[in-house]
């Protein structure tokens, strides 16, 4: 029955909640991303919701800034998993070689980026406002791809 009413599935009932990361890559009812704004989100072909970055707190409520954490939410289990990125704010990222996947590569902290899933089932990330490869803040036009099976990022283009 469609009630046309909101239901809280997960999350805190207070402002400025911090992340509970848990074990990387593992769904858990206790995991949760922090409160944030201007994050990017996309739904994959398996009906899972992916969340990247934004501005907010990570694990310390005294440190506010750009986030570079990647989360996956599974509505079937009502659980989150921290997938990639750091547990800190204002991270500069690890750029590496273009078009090469690596477990070391990760986009910098940012907000207002655009996310979508491409035809290969990879998560694509474009731009936003955050840190460039020279550790300066501003508007970005870099393009990244995350392979959910490999759990790795690769940088396609850096402007």
GROMACS .gro file of C-alpha atoms in nm:
model
  159
    1UNK     CA    1   0.000   0.000   0.000
    2UNK     CA    2   0.136   0.340  -0.097
    3UNK     CA    3   0.095   0.579   0.198
    4UNK     CA    4   0.276   0.881   0.045
    5UNK     CA    5   0.450   0.934   0.379
    6UNK     CA    6   0.817   0.962   0.472
    7UNK     CA    7   0.989   0.688   0.672
    8UNK     CA    8   1.331   0.721   0.835
    9UNK     CA    9   1.538   0.421   0.723
   10UNK     CA   10   1.874   0.501   0.879
   11UNK     CA   11   2.071   0.793   1.019
   12UNK     CA   12   2.092   1.016   1.324
   13UNK     CA   13   1.815   1.227   1.472
   14UNK     CA   14   2.065   1.500   1.573
   15UNK     CA   15   2.259   1.759   1.375
   16UNK     CA   16   2.621   1.721   1.264
   17UNK     CA   17   2.649   1.345   1.325
   18UNK     CA   18   2.993   1.195   1.264
   19UNK     CA   19   3.067   0.885   1.054
   20UNK     CA   20   3.079   0.535   1.195
   21UNK     CA   21   3.307   0.366   0.941
   22UNK     CA   22   3.325   0.005   1.060
   23UNK     CA   23   3.526  -0.240   0.849
   24UNK     CA   24   3.595  -0.116   0.497
   25UNK     CA   25   3.378  -0.293   0.239
   26UNK     CA   26   3.154  -0.466   0.495
   27UNK     CA   27   2.783  -0.385   0.535
   28UNK     CA   28   2.677  -0.336   0.897
   29UNK     CA   29   2.373  -0.197   1.079
   30UNK     CA   30   2.607   0.023   1.287
   31UNK     CA   31   2.787   0.186   0.990
   32UNK     CA   32   2.670   0.530   0.883
   33UNK     CA   33   2.811   0.820   0.681
   34UNK     CA   34   2.838   1.153   0.858
   35UNK     CA   35   2.597   1.441   0.819
   36UNK     CA   36   2.699   1.637   0.509
   37UNK     CA   37   2.580   1.867   0.236
   38UNK     CA   38   2.652   1.892  -0.138
   39UNK     CA   39   2.743   1.522  -0.157
   40UNK     CA   40   2.712   1.326  -0.481
   41UNK     CA   41   2.489   1.023  -0.511
   42UNK     CA   42   2.390   0.763  -0.773
   43UNK     CA   43   2.197   0.435  -0.788
   44UNK     CA   44   2.358   0.133  -0.953
   45UNK     CA   45   2.194  -0.144  -1.157
   46UNK     CA   46   2.158  -0.361  -0.843
   47UNK     CA   47   1.937  -0.102  -0.669
   48UNK     CA   48   2.217   0.006  -0.434
   49UNK     CA   49   2.274   0.372  -0.356
   50UNK     CA   50   2.626   0.519  -0.365
   51UNK     CA   51   2.734   0.837  -0.183
   52UNK     CA   52   3.059   1.029  -0.232
   53UNK     CA   53   3.209   1.328  -0.052
   54UNK     CA   54   3.041   1.656   0.027
   55UNK     CA   55   3.115   1.891   0.313
   56UNK     CA   56   3.082   1.779   0.673
   57UNK     CA   57   3.246   1.598   0.961
   58UNK     CA   58   3.417   1.261   0.934
   59UNK     CA   59   3.503   1.100   1.269
   60UNK     CA   60   3.583   1.411   1.471
   61UNK     CA   61   3.316   1.675   1.526
   62UNK     CA   62   3.584   1.945   1.554
   63UNK     CA   63   3.711   1.892   1.197
   64UNK     CA   64   3.477   2.019   0.926
   65UNK     CA   65   3.574   2.016   0.558
   66UNK     CA   66   3.567   1.842   0.223
   67UNK     CA   67   3.509   1.466   0.239
   68UNK     CA   68   3.637   1.200  -0.004
   69UNK     CA   69   3.469   0.894   0.144
   70UNK     CA   70   3.265   0.659  -0.076
   71UNK     CA   71   2.971   0.473   0.080
   72UNK     CA   72   2.726   0.213  -0.049
   73UNK     CA   73   2.376   0.167   0.094
   74UNK     CA   74   2.187  -0.159   0.042
   75UNK     CA   75   1.812  -0.100   0.085
   76UNK     CA   76   1.746  -0.477   0.103
   77UNK     CA   77   1.944  -0.502   0.430
   78UNK     CA   78   1.908  -0.135   0.534
   79UNK     CA   79   2.286  -0.122   0.591
   80UNK     CA   80   2.577   0.099   0.486
   81UNK     CA   81   2.932   0.000   0.393
   82UNK     CA   82   3.231   0.235   0.376
   83UNK     CA   83   3.392   0.142   0.045
   84UNK     CA   84   3.676   0.385  -0.032
   85UNK     CA   85   3.838   0.711   0.072
   86UNK     CA   86   3.961   0.831   0.405
   87UNK     CA   87   3.821   0.888   0.752
   88UNK     CA   88   3.940   1.249   0.749
   89UNK     CA   89   3.849   1.584   0.594
   90UNK     CA   90   4.033   1.806   0.344
   91UNK     CA   91   4.222   1.517   0.185
   92UNK     CA   92   4.429   1.604  -0.122
   93UNK     CA   93   4.381   1.270  -0.298
   94UNK     CA   94   4.626   1.041  -0.473
   95UNK     CA   95   4.619   1.104  -0.845
   96UNK     CA   96   4.852   0.842  -0.999
   97UNK     CA   97   4.872   0.762  -1.369
   98UNK     CA   98   4.577   0.836  -1.594
   99UNK     CA   99   4.368   0.535  -1.702
  100UNK     CA  100   4.526   0.298  -1.447
  101UNK     CA  101   4.328   0.136  -1.165
  102UNK     CA  102   4.502   0.117  -0.828
  103UNK     CA  103   4.396   0.056  -0.471
  104UNK     CA  104   4.612   0.360  -0.381
  105UNK     CA  105   4.436   0.613  -0.608
  106UNK     CA  106   4.153   0.820  -0.461
  107UNK     CA  107   3.992   1.150  -0.560
  108UNK     CA  108   4.048   1.452  -0.339
  109UNK     CA  109   3.794   1.581  -0.088
  110UNK     CA  110   3.519   1.779  -0.262
  111UNK     CA  111   3.157   1.886  -0.270
  112UNK     CA  112   2.898   1.942  -0.546
  113UNK     CA  113   3.045   1.674  -0.774
  114UNK     CA  114   2.837   1.483  -1.027
  115UNK     CA  115   2.806   1.101  -1.001
  116UNK     CA  116   2.654   0.845  -1.239
  117UNK     CA  117   2.693   0.480  -1.334
  118UNK     CA  118   2.823   0.417  -1.686
  119UNK     CA  119   2.724   0.131  -1.916
  120UNK     CA  120   2.998  -0.096  -1.770
  121UNK     CA  121   2.854  -0.062  -1.419
  122UNK     CA  122   3.137   0.166  -1.305
  123UNK     CA  123   3.073   0.472  -1.091
  124UNK     CA  124   3.182   0.791  -1.267
  125UNK     CA  125   3.270   1.112  -1.082
  126UNK     CA  126   3.314   1.456  -1.240
  127UNK     CA  127   3.435   1.781  -1.090
  128UNK     CA  128   3.299   1.963  -0.789
  129UNK     CA  129   3.466   2.214  -0.560
  130UNK     CA  130   3.764   2.094  -0.361
  131UNK     CA  131   4.137   2.027  -0.373
  132UNK     CA  132   4.335   1.995  -0.697
  133UNK     CA  133   4.661   1.802  -0.743
  134UNK     CA  134   4.857   2.110  -0.624
  135UNK     CA  135   4.657   2.118  -0.297
  136UNK     CA  136   4.472   2.437  -0.395
  137UNK     CA  137   4.097   2.476  -0.351
  138UNK     CA  138   3.864   2.573  -0.631
  139UNK     CA  139   3.635   2.430  -0.897
  140UNK     CA  140   3.751   2.098  -1.041
  141UNK     CA  141   3.702   1.938  -1.383
  142UNK     CA  142   3.866   1.601  -1.323
  143UNK     CA  143   3.697   1.277  -1.427
  144UNK     CA  144   3.733   0.955  -1.224
  145UNK     CA  145   3.590   0.603  -1.254
  146UNK     CA  146   3.540   0.356  -0.966
  147UNK     CA  147   3.508  -0.015  -1.037
  148UNK     CA  148   3.282  -0.167  -0.765
  149UNK     CA  149   3.415  -0.519  -0.833
  150UNK     CA  150   3.782  -0.422  -0.805
  151UNK     CA  151   3.710  -0.155  -0.542
  152UNK     CA  152   3.958   0.073  -0.718
  153UNK     CA  153   3.959   0.422  -0.869
  154UNK     CA  154   4.122   0.539  -1.189
  155UNK     CA  155   4.158   0.895  -1.312
  156UNK     CA  156   4.046   0.950  -1.670
  157UNK     CA  157   4.104   1.323  -1.721
  158UNK     CA  158   4.249   1.605  -1.517
  159UNK     CA  159   4.188   1.956  -1.634
   0.00000   0.00000   0.00000
